PDB file of C-alpha atoms and ligand atoms in Angstrom:
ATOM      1  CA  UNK Q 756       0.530 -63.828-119.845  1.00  0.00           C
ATOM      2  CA  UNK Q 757       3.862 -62.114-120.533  1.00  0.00           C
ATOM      3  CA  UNK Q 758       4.857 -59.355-118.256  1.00  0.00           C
ATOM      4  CA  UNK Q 759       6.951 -56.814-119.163  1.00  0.00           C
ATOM      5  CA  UNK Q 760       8.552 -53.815-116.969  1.00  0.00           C
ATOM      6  CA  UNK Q 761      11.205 -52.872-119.308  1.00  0.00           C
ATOM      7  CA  UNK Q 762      10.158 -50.182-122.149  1.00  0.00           C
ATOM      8  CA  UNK Q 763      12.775 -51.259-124.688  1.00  0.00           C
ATOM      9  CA  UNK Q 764      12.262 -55.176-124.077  1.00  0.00           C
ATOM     10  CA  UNK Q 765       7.960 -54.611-124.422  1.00  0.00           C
ATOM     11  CA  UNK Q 766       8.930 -52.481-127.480  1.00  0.00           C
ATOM     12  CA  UNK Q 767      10.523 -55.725-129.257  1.00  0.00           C
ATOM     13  CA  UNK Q 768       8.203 -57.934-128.913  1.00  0.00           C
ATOM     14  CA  UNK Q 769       5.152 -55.383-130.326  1.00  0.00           C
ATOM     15  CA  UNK Q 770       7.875 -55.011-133.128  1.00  0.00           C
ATOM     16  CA  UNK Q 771       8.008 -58.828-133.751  1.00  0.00           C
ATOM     17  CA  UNK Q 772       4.303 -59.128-133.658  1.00  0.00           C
ATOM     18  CA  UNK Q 773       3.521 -56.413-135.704  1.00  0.00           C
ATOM     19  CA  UNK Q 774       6.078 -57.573-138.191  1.00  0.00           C
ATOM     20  CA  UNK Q 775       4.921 -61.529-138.294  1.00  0.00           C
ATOM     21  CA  UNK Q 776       0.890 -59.789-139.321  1.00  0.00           C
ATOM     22  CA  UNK Q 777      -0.411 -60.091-135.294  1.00  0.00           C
ATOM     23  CA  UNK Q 778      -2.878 -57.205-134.731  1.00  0.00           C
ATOM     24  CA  UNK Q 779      -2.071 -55.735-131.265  1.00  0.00           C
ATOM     25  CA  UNK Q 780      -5.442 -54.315-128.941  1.00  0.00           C
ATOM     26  CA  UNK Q 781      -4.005 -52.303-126.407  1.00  0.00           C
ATOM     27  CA  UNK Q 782      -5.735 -51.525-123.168  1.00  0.00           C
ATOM     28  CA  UNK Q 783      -3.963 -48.614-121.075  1.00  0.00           C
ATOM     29  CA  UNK Q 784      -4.690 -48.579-117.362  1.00  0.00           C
ATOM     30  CA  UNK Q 785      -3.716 -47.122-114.153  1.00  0.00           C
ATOM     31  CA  UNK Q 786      -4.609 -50.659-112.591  1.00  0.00           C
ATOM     32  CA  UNK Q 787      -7.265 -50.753-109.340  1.00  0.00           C
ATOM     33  CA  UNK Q 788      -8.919 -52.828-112.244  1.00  0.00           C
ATOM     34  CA  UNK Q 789     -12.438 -53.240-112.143  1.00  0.00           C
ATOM     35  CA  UNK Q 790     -15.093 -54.221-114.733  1.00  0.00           C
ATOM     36  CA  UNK Q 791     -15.142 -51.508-116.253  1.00  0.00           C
ATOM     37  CA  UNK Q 792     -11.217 -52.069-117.291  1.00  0.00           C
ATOM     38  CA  UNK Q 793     -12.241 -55.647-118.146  1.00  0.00           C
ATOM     39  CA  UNK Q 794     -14.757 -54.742-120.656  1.00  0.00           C
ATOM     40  CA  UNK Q 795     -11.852 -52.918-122.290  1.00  0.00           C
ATOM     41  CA  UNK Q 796      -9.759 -56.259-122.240  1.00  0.00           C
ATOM     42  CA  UNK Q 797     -12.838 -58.281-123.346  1.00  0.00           C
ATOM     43  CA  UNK Q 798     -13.522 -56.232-126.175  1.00  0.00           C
ATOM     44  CA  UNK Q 799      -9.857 -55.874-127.376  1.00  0.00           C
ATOM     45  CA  UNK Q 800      -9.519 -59.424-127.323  1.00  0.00           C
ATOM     46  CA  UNK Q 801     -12.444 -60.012-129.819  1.00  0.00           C
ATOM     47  CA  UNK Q 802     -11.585 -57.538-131.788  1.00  0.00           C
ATOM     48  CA  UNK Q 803      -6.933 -58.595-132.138  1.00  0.00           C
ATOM     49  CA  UNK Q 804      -5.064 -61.367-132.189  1.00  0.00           C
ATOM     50  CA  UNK Q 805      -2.796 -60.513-129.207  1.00  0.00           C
ATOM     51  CA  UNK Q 806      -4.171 -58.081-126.076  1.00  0.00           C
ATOM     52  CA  UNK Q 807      -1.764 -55.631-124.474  1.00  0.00           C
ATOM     53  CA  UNK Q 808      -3.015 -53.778-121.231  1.00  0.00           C
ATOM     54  CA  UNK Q 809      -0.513 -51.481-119.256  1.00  0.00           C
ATOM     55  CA  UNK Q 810      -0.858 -50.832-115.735  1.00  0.00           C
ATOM     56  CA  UNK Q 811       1.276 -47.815-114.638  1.00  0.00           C
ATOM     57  CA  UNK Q 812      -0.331 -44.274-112.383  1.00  0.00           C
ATOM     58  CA  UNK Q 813       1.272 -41.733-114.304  1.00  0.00           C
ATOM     59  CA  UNK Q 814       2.653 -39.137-111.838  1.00  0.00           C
ATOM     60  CA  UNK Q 815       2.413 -36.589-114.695  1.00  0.00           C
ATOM     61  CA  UNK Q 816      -1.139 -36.384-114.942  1.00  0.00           C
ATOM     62  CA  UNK Q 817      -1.905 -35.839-111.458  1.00  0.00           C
ATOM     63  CA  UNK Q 818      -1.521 -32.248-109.710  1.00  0.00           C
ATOM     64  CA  UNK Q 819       0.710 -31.136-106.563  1.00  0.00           C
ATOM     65  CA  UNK Q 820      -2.284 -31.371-104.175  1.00  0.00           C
ATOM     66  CA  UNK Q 821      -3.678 -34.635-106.172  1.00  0.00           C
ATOM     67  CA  UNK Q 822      -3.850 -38.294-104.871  1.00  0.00           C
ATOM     68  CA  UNK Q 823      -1.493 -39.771-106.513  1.00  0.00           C
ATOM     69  CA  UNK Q 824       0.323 -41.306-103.725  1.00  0.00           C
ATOM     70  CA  UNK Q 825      -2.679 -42.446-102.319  1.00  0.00           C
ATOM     71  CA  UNK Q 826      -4.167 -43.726-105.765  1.00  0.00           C
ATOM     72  CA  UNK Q 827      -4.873 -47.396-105.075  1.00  0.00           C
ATOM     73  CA  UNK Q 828      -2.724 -49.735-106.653  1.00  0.00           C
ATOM     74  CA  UNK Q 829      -3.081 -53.651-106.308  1.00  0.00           C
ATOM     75  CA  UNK Q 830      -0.686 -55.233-108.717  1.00  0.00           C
ATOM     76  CA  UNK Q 831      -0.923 -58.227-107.856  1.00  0.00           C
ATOM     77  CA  UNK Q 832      -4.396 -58.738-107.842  1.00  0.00           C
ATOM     78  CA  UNK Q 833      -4.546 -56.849-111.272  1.00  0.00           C
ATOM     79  CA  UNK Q 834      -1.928 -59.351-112.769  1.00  0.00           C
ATOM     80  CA  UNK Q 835      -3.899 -62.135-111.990  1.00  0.00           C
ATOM     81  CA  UNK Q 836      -7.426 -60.446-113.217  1.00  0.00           C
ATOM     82  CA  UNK Q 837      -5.686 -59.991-116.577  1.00  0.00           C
ATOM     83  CA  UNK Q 838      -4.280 -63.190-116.512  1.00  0.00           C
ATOM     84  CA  UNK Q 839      -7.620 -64.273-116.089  1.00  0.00           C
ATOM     85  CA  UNK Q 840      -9.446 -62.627-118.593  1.00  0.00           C
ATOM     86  CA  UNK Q 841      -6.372 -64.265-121.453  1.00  0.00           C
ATOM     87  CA  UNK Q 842      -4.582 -60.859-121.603  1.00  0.00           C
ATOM     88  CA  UNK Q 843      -1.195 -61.892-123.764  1.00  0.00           C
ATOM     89  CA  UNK Q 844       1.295 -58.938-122.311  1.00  0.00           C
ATOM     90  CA  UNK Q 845       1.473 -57.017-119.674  1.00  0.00           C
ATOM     91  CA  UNK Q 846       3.660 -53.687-119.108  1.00  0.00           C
ATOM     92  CA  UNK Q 847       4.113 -52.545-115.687  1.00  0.00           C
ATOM     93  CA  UNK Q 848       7.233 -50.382-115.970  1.00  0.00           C
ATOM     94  CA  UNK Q 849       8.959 -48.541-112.601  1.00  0.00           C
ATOM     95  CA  UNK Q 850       8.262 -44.687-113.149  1.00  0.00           C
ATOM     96  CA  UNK Q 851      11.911 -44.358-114.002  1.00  0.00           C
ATOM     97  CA  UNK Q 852      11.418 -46.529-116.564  1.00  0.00           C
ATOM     98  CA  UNK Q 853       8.809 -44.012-118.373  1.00  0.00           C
ATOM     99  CA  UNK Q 854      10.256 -40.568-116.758  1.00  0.00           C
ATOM    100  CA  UNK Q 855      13.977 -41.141-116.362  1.00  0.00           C
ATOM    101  CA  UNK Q 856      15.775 -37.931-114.671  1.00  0.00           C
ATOM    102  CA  UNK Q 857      15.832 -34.828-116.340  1.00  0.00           C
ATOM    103  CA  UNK Q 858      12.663 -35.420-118.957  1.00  0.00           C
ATOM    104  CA  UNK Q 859      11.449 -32.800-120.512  1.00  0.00           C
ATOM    105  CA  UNK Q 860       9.698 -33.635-123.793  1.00  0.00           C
ATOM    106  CA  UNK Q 861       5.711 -33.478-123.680  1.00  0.00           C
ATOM    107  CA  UNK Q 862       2.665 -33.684-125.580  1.00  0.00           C
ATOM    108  CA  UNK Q 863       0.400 -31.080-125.395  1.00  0.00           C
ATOM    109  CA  UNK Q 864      -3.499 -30.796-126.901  1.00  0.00           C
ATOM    110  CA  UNK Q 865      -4.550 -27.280-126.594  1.00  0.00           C
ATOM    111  CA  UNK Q 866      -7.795 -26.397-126.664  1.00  0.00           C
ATOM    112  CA  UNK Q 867      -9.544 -29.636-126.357  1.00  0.00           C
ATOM    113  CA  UNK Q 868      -7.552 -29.701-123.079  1.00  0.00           C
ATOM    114  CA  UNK Q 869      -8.386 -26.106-121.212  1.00  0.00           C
ATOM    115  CA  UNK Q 870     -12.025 -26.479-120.381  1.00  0.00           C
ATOM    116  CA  UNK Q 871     -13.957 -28.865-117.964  1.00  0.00           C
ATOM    117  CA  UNK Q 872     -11.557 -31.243-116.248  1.00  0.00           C
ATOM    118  CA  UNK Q 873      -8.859 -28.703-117.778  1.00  0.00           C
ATOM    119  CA  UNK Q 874      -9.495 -26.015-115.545  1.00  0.00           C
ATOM    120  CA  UNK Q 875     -10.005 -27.723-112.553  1.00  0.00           C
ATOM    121  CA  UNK Q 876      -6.561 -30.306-113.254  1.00  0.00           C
ATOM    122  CA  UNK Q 877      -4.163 -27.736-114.969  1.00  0.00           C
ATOM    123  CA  UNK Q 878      -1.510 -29.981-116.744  1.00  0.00           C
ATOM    124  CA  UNK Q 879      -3.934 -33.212-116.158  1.00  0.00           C
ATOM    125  CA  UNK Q 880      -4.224 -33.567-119.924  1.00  0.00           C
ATOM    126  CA  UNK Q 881      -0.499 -32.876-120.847  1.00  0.00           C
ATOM    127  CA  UNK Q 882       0.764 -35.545-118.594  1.00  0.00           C
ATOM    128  CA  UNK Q 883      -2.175 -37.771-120.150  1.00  0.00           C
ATOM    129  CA  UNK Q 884      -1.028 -37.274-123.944  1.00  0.00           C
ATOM    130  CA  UNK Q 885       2.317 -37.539-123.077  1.00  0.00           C
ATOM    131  CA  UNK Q 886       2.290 -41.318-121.680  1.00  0.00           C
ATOM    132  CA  UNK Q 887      -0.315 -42.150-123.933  1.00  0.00           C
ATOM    133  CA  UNK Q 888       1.973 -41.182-126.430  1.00  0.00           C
ATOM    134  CA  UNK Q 889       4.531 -43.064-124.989  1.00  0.00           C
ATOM    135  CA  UNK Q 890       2.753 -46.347-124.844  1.00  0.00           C
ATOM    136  CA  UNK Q 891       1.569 -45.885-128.286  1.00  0.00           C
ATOM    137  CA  UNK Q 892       5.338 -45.981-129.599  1.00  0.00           C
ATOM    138  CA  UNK Q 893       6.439 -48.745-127.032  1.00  0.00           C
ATOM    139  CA  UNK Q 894       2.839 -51.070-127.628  1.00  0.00           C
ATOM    140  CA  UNK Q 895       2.974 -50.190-131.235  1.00  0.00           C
ATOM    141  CA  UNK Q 896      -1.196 -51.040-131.101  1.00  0.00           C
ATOM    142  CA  UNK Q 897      -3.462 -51.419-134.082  1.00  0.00           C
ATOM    143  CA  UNK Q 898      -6.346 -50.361-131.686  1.00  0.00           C
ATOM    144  CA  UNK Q 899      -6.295 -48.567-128.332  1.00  0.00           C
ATOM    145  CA  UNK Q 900      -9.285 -48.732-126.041  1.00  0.00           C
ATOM    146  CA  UNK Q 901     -10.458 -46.037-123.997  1.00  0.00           C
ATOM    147  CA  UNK Q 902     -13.645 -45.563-121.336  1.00  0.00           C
ATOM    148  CA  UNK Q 903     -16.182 -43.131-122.258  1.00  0.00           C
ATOM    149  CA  UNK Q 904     -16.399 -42.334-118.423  1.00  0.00           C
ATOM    150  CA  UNK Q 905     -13.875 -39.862-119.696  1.00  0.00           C
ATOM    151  CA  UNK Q 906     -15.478 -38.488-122.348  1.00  0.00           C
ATOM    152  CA  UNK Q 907     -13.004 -35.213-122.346  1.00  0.00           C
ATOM    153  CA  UNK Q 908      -9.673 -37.802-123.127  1.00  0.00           C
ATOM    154  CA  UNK Q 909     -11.083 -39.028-125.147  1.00  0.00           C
ATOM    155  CA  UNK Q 910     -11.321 -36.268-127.122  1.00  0.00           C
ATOM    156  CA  UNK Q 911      -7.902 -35.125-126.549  1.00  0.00           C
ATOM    157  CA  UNK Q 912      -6.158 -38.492-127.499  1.00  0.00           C
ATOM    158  CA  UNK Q 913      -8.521 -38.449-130.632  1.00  0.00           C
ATOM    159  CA  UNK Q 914      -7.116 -35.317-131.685  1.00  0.00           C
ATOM    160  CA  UNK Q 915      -3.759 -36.027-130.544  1.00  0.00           C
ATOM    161  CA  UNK Q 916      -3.726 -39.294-133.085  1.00  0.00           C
ATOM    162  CA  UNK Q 917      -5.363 -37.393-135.666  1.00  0.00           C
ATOM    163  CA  UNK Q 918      -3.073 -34.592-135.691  1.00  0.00           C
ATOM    164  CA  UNK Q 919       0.359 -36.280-134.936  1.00  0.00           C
ATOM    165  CA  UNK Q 920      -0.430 -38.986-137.753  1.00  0.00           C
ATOM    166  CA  UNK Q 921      -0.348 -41.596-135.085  1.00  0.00           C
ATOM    167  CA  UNK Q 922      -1.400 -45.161-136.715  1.00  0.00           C
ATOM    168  CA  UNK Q 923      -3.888 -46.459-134.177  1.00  0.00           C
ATOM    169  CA  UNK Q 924      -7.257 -46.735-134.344  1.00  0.00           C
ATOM    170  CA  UNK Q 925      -9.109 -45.518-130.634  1.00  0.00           C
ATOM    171  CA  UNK Q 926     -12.025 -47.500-129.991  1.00  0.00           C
ATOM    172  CA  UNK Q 927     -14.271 -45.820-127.449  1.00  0.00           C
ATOM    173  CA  UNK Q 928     -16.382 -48.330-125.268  1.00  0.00           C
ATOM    174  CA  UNK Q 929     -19.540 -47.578-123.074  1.00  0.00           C
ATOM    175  CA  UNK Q 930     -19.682 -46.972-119.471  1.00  0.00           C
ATOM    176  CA  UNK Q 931     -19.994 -49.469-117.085  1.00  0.00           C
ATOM    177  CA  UNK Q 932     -22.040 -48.691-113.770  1.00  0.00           C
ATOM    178  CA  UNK Q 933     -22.860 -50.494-110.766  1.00  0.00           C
ATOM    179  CA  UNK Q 934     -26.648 -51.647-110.239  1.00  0.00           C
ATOM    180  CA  UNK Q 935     -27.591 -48.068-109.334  1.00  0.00           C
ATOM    181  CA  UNK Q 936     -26.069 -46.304-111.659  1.00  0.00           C
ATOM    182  CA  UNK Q 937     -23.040 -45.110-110.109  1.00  0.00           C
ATOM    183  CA  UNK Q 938     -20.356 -45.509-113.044  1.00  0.00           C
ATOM    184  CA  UNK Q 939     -17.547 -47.567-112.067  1.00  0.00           C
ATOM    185  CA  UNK Q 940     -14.155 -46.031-111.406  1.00  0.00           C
ATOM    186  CA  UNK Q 941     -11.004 -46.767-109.598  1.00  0.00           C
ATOM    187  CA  UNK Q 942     -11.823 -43.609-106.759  1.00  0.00           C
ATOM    188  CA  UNK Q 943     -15.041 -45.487-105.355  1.00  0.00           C
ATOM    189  CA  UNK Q 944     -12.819 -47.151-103.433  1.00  0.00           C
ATOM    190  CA  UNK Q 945     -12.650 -43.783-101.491  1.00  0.00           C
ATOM    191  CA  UNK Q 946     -16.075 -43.553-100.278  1.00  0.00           C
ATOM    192  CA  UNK Q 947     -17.346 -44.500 -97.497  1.00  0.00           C
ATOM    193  CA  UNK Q 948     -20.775 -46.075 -96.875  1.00  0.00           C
ATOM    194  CA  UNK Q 949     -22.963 -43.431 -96.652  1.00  0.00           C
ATOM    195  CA  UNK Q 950     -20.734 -41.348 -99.334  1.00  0.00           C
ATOM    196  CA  UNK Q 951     -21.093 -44.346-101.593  1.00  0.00           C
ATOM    197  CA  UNK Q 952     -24.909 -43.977-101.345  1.00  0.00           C
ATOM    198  CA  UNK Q 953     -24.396 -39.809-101.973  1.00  0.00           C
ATOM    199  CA  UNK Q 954     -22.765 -40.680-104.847  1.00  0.00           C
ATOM    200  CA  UNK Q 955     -25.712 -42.199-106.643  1.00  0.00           C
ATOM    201  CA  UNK Q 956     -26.526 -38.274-106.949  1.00  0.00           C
ATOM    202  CA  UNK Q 957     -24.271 -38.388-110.570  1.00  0.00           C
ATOM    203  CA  UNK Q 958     -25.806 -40.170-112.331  1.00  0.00           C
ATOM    204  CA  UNK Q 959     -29.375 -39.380-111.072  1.00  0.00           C
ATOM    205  CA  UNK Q 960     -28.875 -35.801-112.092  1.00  0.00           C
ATOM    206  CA  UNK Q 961     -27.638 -37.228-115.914  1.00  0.00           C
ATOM    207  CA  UNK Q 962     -30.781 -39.189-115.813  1.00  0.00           C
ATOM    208  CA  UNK Q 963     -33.163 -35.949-115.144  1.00  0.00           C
ATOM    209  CA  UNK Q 964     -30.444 -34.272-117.748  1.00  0.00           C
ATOM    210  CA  UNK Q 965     -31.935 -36.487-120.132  1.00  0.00           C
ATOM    211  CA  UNK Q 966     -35.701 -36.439-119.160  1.00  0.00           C
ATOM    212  CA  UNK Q 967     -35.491 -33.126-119.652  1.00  0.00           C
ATOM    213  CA  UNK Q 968     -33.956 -33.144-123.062  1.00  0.00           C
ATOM    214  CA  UNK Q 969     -36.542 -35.925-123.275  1.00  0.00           C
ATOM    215  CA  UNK Q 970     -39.459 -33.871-122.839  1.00  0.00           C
ATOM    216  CA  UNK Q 971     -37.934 -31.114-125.116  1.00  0.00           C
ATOM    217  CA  UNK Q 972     -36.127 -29.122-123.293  1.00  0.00           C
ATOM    218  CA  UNK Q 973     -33.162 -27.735-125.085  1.00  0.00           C
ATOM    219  CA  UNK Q 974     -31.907 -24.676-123.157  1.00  0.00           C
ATOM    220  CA  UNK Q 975     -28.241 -25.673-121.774  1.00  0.00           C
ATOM    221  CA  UNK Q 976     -29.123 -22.956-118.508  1.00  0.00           C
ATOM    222  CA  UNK Q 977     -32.303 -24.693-117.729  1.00  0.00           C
ATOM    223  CA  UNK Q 978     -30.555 -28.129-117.770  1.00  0.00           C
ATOM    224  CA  UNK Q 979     -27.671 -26.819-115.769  1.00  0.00           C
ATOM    225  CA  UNK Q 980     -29.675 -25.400-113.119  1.00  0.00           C
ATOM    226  CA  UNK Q 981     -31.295 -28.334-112.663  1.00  0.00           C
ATOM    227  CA  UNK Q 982     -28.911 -30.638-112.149  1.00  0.00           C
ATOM    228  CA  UNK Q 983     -26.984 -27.970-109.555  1.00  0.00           C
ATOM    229  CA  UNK Q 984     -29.611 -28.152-107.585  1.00  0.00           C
ATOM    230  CA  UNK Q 985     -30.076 -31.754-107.340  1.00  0.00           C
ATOM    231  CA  UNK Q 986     -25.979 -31.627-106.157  1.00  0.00           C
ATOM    232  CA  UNK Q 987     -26.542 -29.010-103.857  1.00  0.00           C
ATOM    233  CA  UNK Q 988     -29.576 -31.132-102.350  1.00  0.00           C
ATOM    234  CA  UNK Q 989     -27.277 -33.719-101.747  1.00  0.00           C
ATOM    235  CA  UNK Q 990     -25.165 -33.051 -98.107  1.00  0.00           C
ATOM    236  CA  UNK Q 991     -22.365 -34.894 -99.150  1.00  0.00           C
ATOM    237  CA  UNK Q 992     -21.682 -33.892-102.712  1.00  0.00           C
ATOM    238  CA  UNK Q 993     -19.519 -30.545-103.772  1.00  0.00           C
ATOM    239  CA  UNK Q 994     -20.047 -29.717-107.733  1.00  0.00           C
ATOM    240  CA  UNK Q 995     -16.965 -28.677-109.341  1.00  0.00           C
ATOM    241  CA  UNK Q 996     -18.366 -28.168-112.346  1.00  0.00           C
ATOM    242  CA  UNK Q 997     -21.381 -29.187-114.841  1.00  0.00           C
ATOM    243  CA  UNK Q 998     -21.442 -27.492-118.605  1.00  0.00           C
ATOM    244  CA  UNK Q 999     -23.249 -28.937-122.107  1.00  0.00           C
ATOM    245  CA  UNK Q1000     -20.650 -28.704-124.718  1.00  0.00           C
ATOM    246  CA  UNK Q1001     -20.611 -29.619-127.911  1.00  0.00           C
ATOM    247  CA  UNK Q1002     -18.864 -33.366-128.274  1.00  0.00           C
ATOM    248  CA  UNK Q1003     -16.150 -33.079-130.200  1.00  0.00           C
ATOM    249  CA  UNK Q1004     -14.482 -29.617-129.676  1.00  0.00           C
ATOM    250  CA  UNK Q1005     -15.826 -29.242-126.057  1.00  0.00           C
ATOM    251  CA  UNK Q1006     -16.694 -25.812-126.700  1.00  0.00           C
ATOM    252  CA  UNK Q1007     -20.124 -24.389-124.539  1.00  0.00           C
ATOM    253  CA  UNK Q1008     -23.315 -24.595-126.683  1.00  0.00           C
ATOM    254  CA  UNK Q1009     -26.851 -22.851-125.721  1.00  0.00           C
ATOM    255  CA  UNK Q1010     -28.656 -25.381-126.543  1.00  0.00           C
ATOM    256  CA  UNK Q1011     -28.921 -29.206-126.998  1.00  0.00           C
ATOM    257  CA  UNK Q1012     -28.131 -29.532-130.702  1.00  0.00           C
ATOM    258  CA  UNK Q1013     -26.159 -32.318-132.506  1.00  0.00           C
ATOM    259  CA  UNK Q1014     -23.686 -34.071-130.783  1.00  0.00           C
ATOM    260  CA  UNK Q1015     -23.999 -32.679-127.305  1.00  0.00           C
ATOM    261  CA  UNK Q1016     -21.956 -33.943-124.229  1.00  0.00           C
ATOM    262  CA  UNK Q1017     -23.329 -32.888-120.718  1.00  0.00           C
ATOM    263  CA  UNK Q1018     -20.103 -33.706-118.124  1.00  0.00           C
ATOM    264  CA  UNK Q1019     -19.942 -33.221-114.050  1.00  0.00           C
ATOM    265  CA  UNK Q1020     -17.409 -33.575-112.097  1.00  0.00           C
ATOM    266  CA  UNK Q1021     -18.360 -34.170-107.856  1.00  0.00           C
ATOM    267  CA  UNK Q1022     -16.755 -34.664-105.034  1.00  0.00           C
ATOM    268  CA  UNK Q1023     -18.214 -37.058-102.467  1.00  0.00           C
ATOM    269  CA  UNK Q1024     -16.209 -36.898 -99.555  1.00  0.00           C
ATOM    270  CA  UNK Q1025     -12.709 -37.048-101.041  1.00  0.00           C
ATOM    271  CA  UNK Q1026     -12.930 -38.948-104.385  1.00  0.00           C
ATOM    272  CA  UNK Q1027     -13.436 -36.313-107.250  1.00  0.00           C
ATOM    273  CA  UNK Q1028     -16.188 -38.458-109.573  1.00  0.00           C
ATOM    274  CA  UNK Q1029     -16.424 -38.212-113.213  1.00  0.00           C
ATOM    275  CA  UNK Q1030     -19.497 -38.710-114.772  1.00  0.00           C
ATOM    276  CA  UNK Q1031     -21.447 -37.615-118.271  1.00  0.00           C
ATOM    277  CA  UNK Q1032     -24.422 -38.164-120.435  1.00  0.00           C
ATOM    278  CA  UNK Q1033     -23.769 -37.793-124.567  1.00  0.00           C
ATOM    279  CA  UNK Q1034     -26.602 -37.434-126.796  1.00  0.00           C
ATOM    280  CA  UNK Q1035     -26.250 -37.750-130.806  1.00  0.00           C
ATOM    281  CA  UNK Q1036     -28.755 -36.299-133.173  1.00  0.00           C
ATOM    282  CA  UNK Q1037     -29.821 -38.295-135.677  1.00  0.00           C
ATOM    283  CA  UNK Q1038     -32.511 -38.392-138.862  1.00  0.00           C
ATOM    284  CA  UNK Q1039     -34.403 -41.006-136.547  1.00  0.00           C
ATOM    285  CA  UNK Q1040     -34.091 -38.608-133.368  1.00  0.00           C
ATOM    286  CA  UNK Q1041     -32.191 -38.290-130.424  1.00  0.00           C
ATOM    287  CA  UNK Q1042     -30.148 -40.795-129.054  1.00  0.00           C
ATOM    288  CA  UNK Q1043     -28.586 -41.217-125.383  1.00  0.00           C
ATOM    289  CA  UNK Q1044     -25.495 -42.622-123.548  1.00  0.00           C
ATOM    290  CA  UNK Q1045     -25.222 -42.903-120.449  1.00  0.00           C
TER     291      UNK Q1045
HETATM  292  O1  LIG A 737      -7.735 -43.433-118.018  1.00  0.00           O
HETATM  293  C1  LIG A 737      -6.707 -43.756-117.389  1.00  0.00           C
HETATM  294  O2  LIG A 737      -6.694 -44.703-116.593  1.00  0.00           O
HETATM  295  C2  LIG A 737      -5.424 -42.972-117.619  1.00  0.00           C
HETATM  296  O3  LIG A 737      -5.675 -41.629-117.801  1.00  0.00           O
HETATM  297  C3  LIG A 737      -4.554 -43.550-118.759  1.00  0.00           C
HETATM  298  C4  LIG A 737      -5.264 -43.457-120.094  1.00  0.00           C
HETATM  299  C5  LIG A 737      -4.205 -44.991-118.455  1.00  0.00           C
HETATM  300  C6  LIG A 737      -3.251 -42.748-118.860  1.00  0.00           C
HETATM  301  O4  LIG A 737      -2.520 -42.804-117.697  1.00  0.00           O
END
């Protein structure tokens, strides 16, 4: 594995790859990697000839009062996972490198970016499109490879490819959860032992989300009361917010219809879990992710 820390030297060799015909799968992290990162890696490598995963916590994305100091960070374990797992490049760059002094040019999705984890992160989503952005021009991928963990960027980089012309394909991959469900994410490594046992209380209220919807239940404020009060049953979980929108534009719906996405966000202690159940509507029937 190469490692790169320099924009303008990562840049060059994309360019030479893309020009000699290699396709380019590119993996953008914040590093803490865990399998849910490596399922990225592992399906970008089957799918291109040469992997690219960045490792970088964007200060941009994270608010004043945010952990972004205290985000964990392991590089060297991280290098040597990716090495591992055949990764061809990897770009670490310094946060100078990516936000020399006085920047000033951002991306910004608008809509798809004010609701849900909008409202509770203002800016989160700017300072998200913008380094995606910037890794997109600097990686130069053929495919990019995202988590559906977080279902709302996903969304916004979507758009933001769609509507800035961007040539890259975003492949989004299933979740990846721990025995009991609890979906796997660089902040469990803030919880403690009994808050890691609280925080089963996710994904147990996305599984009753979709028994309900199972059993026919369609009504969005009978689903959301529900799962409230399995979170406010649990001592150490705080909801921030739980909504049913509609999957691509993130707008409310009142009822399950379509392609519905049903997101939380928790805290347990203090990690601020993601979590969310989508359900597509087909001729066949309903069909869940979780
Ligand atoms: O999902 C993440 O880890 C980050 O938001 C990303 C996409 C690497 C941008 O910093």
């Amino acid at each position: 594995m190469k490692a790169f820390t320099r924009a303008a030297e990562m840049q060059t060799a994309s360019l030479g790859l893309r020009s000699g015909g290699k396709s380019i799968g590119f993996v953008p992290t914040m590093g803490a990697l865990h399998e849910g990162h490596l399922s990225l890696v592992r399906r970008a490598r089957q799918e291109n000839e040469v992997t690219v995963t960045s490792v970088f916590v964007n200060p941009a994305q994270f608010g004043p009062t945010e952990d972004y100091r205290k985000y964990p960070r392991e590089p060297a374990r991280d290098a040597q996972l990716l090495e591992r797992e055949g990764v061809d490049f990897l770009f670490a760059p310094p946060v100078e490198e990516m936000y020399p002094p006085n920047f000033q040019t951002y991306a910004t999705v608008e809509k798809v970016s004010a609701p849900l984890e909008g409202q509770f992160r203002p800016g989160h989503f700017r300072g998200v499109a913008t380094v995606v952005l910037k890794l997109f021009n600097i990686i130069q991928p053929h495919r990019a490879y995202f988590g559906r963990k977080d279902a709302q960027q996903c969304v916004v980089i979507r758009r933001m490819v769609r509507e800035l012309n961007l040539p890259v394909e975003i492949v989004v991959c299933p979740i990846v959860r721990e025995p009991d469900g609890l979906a796997l994410s660089s902040r469990n490594y803030y919880l403690n032992g009994e808050e890691r046992r609280a925080a089963r209380v996710l994904y147990r209220s996305l599984c009753r989300a979709r028994e309900l919807v199972e059993k026919g239940e369609r009504r969005t404020e009978a689903i959301v009361r529900e799962i409230r009060q399995l979170i406010e049953r649990e001592p150490h979980a705080r909801l921030d917010y739980v909504a049913v929108v509609h999957a691509d534009t993130l707008e409310p719906v009142g009822r399950v219809a379509g392609a519905t996405l049903i997101p939380l966000a928790v805290w347990i202690g203090r990690a601020r879990l993601i979590d969310n159940l989508l359900i597509e509507e087909s001729g066949s029937g309903l069909g869940f992710h979780l």
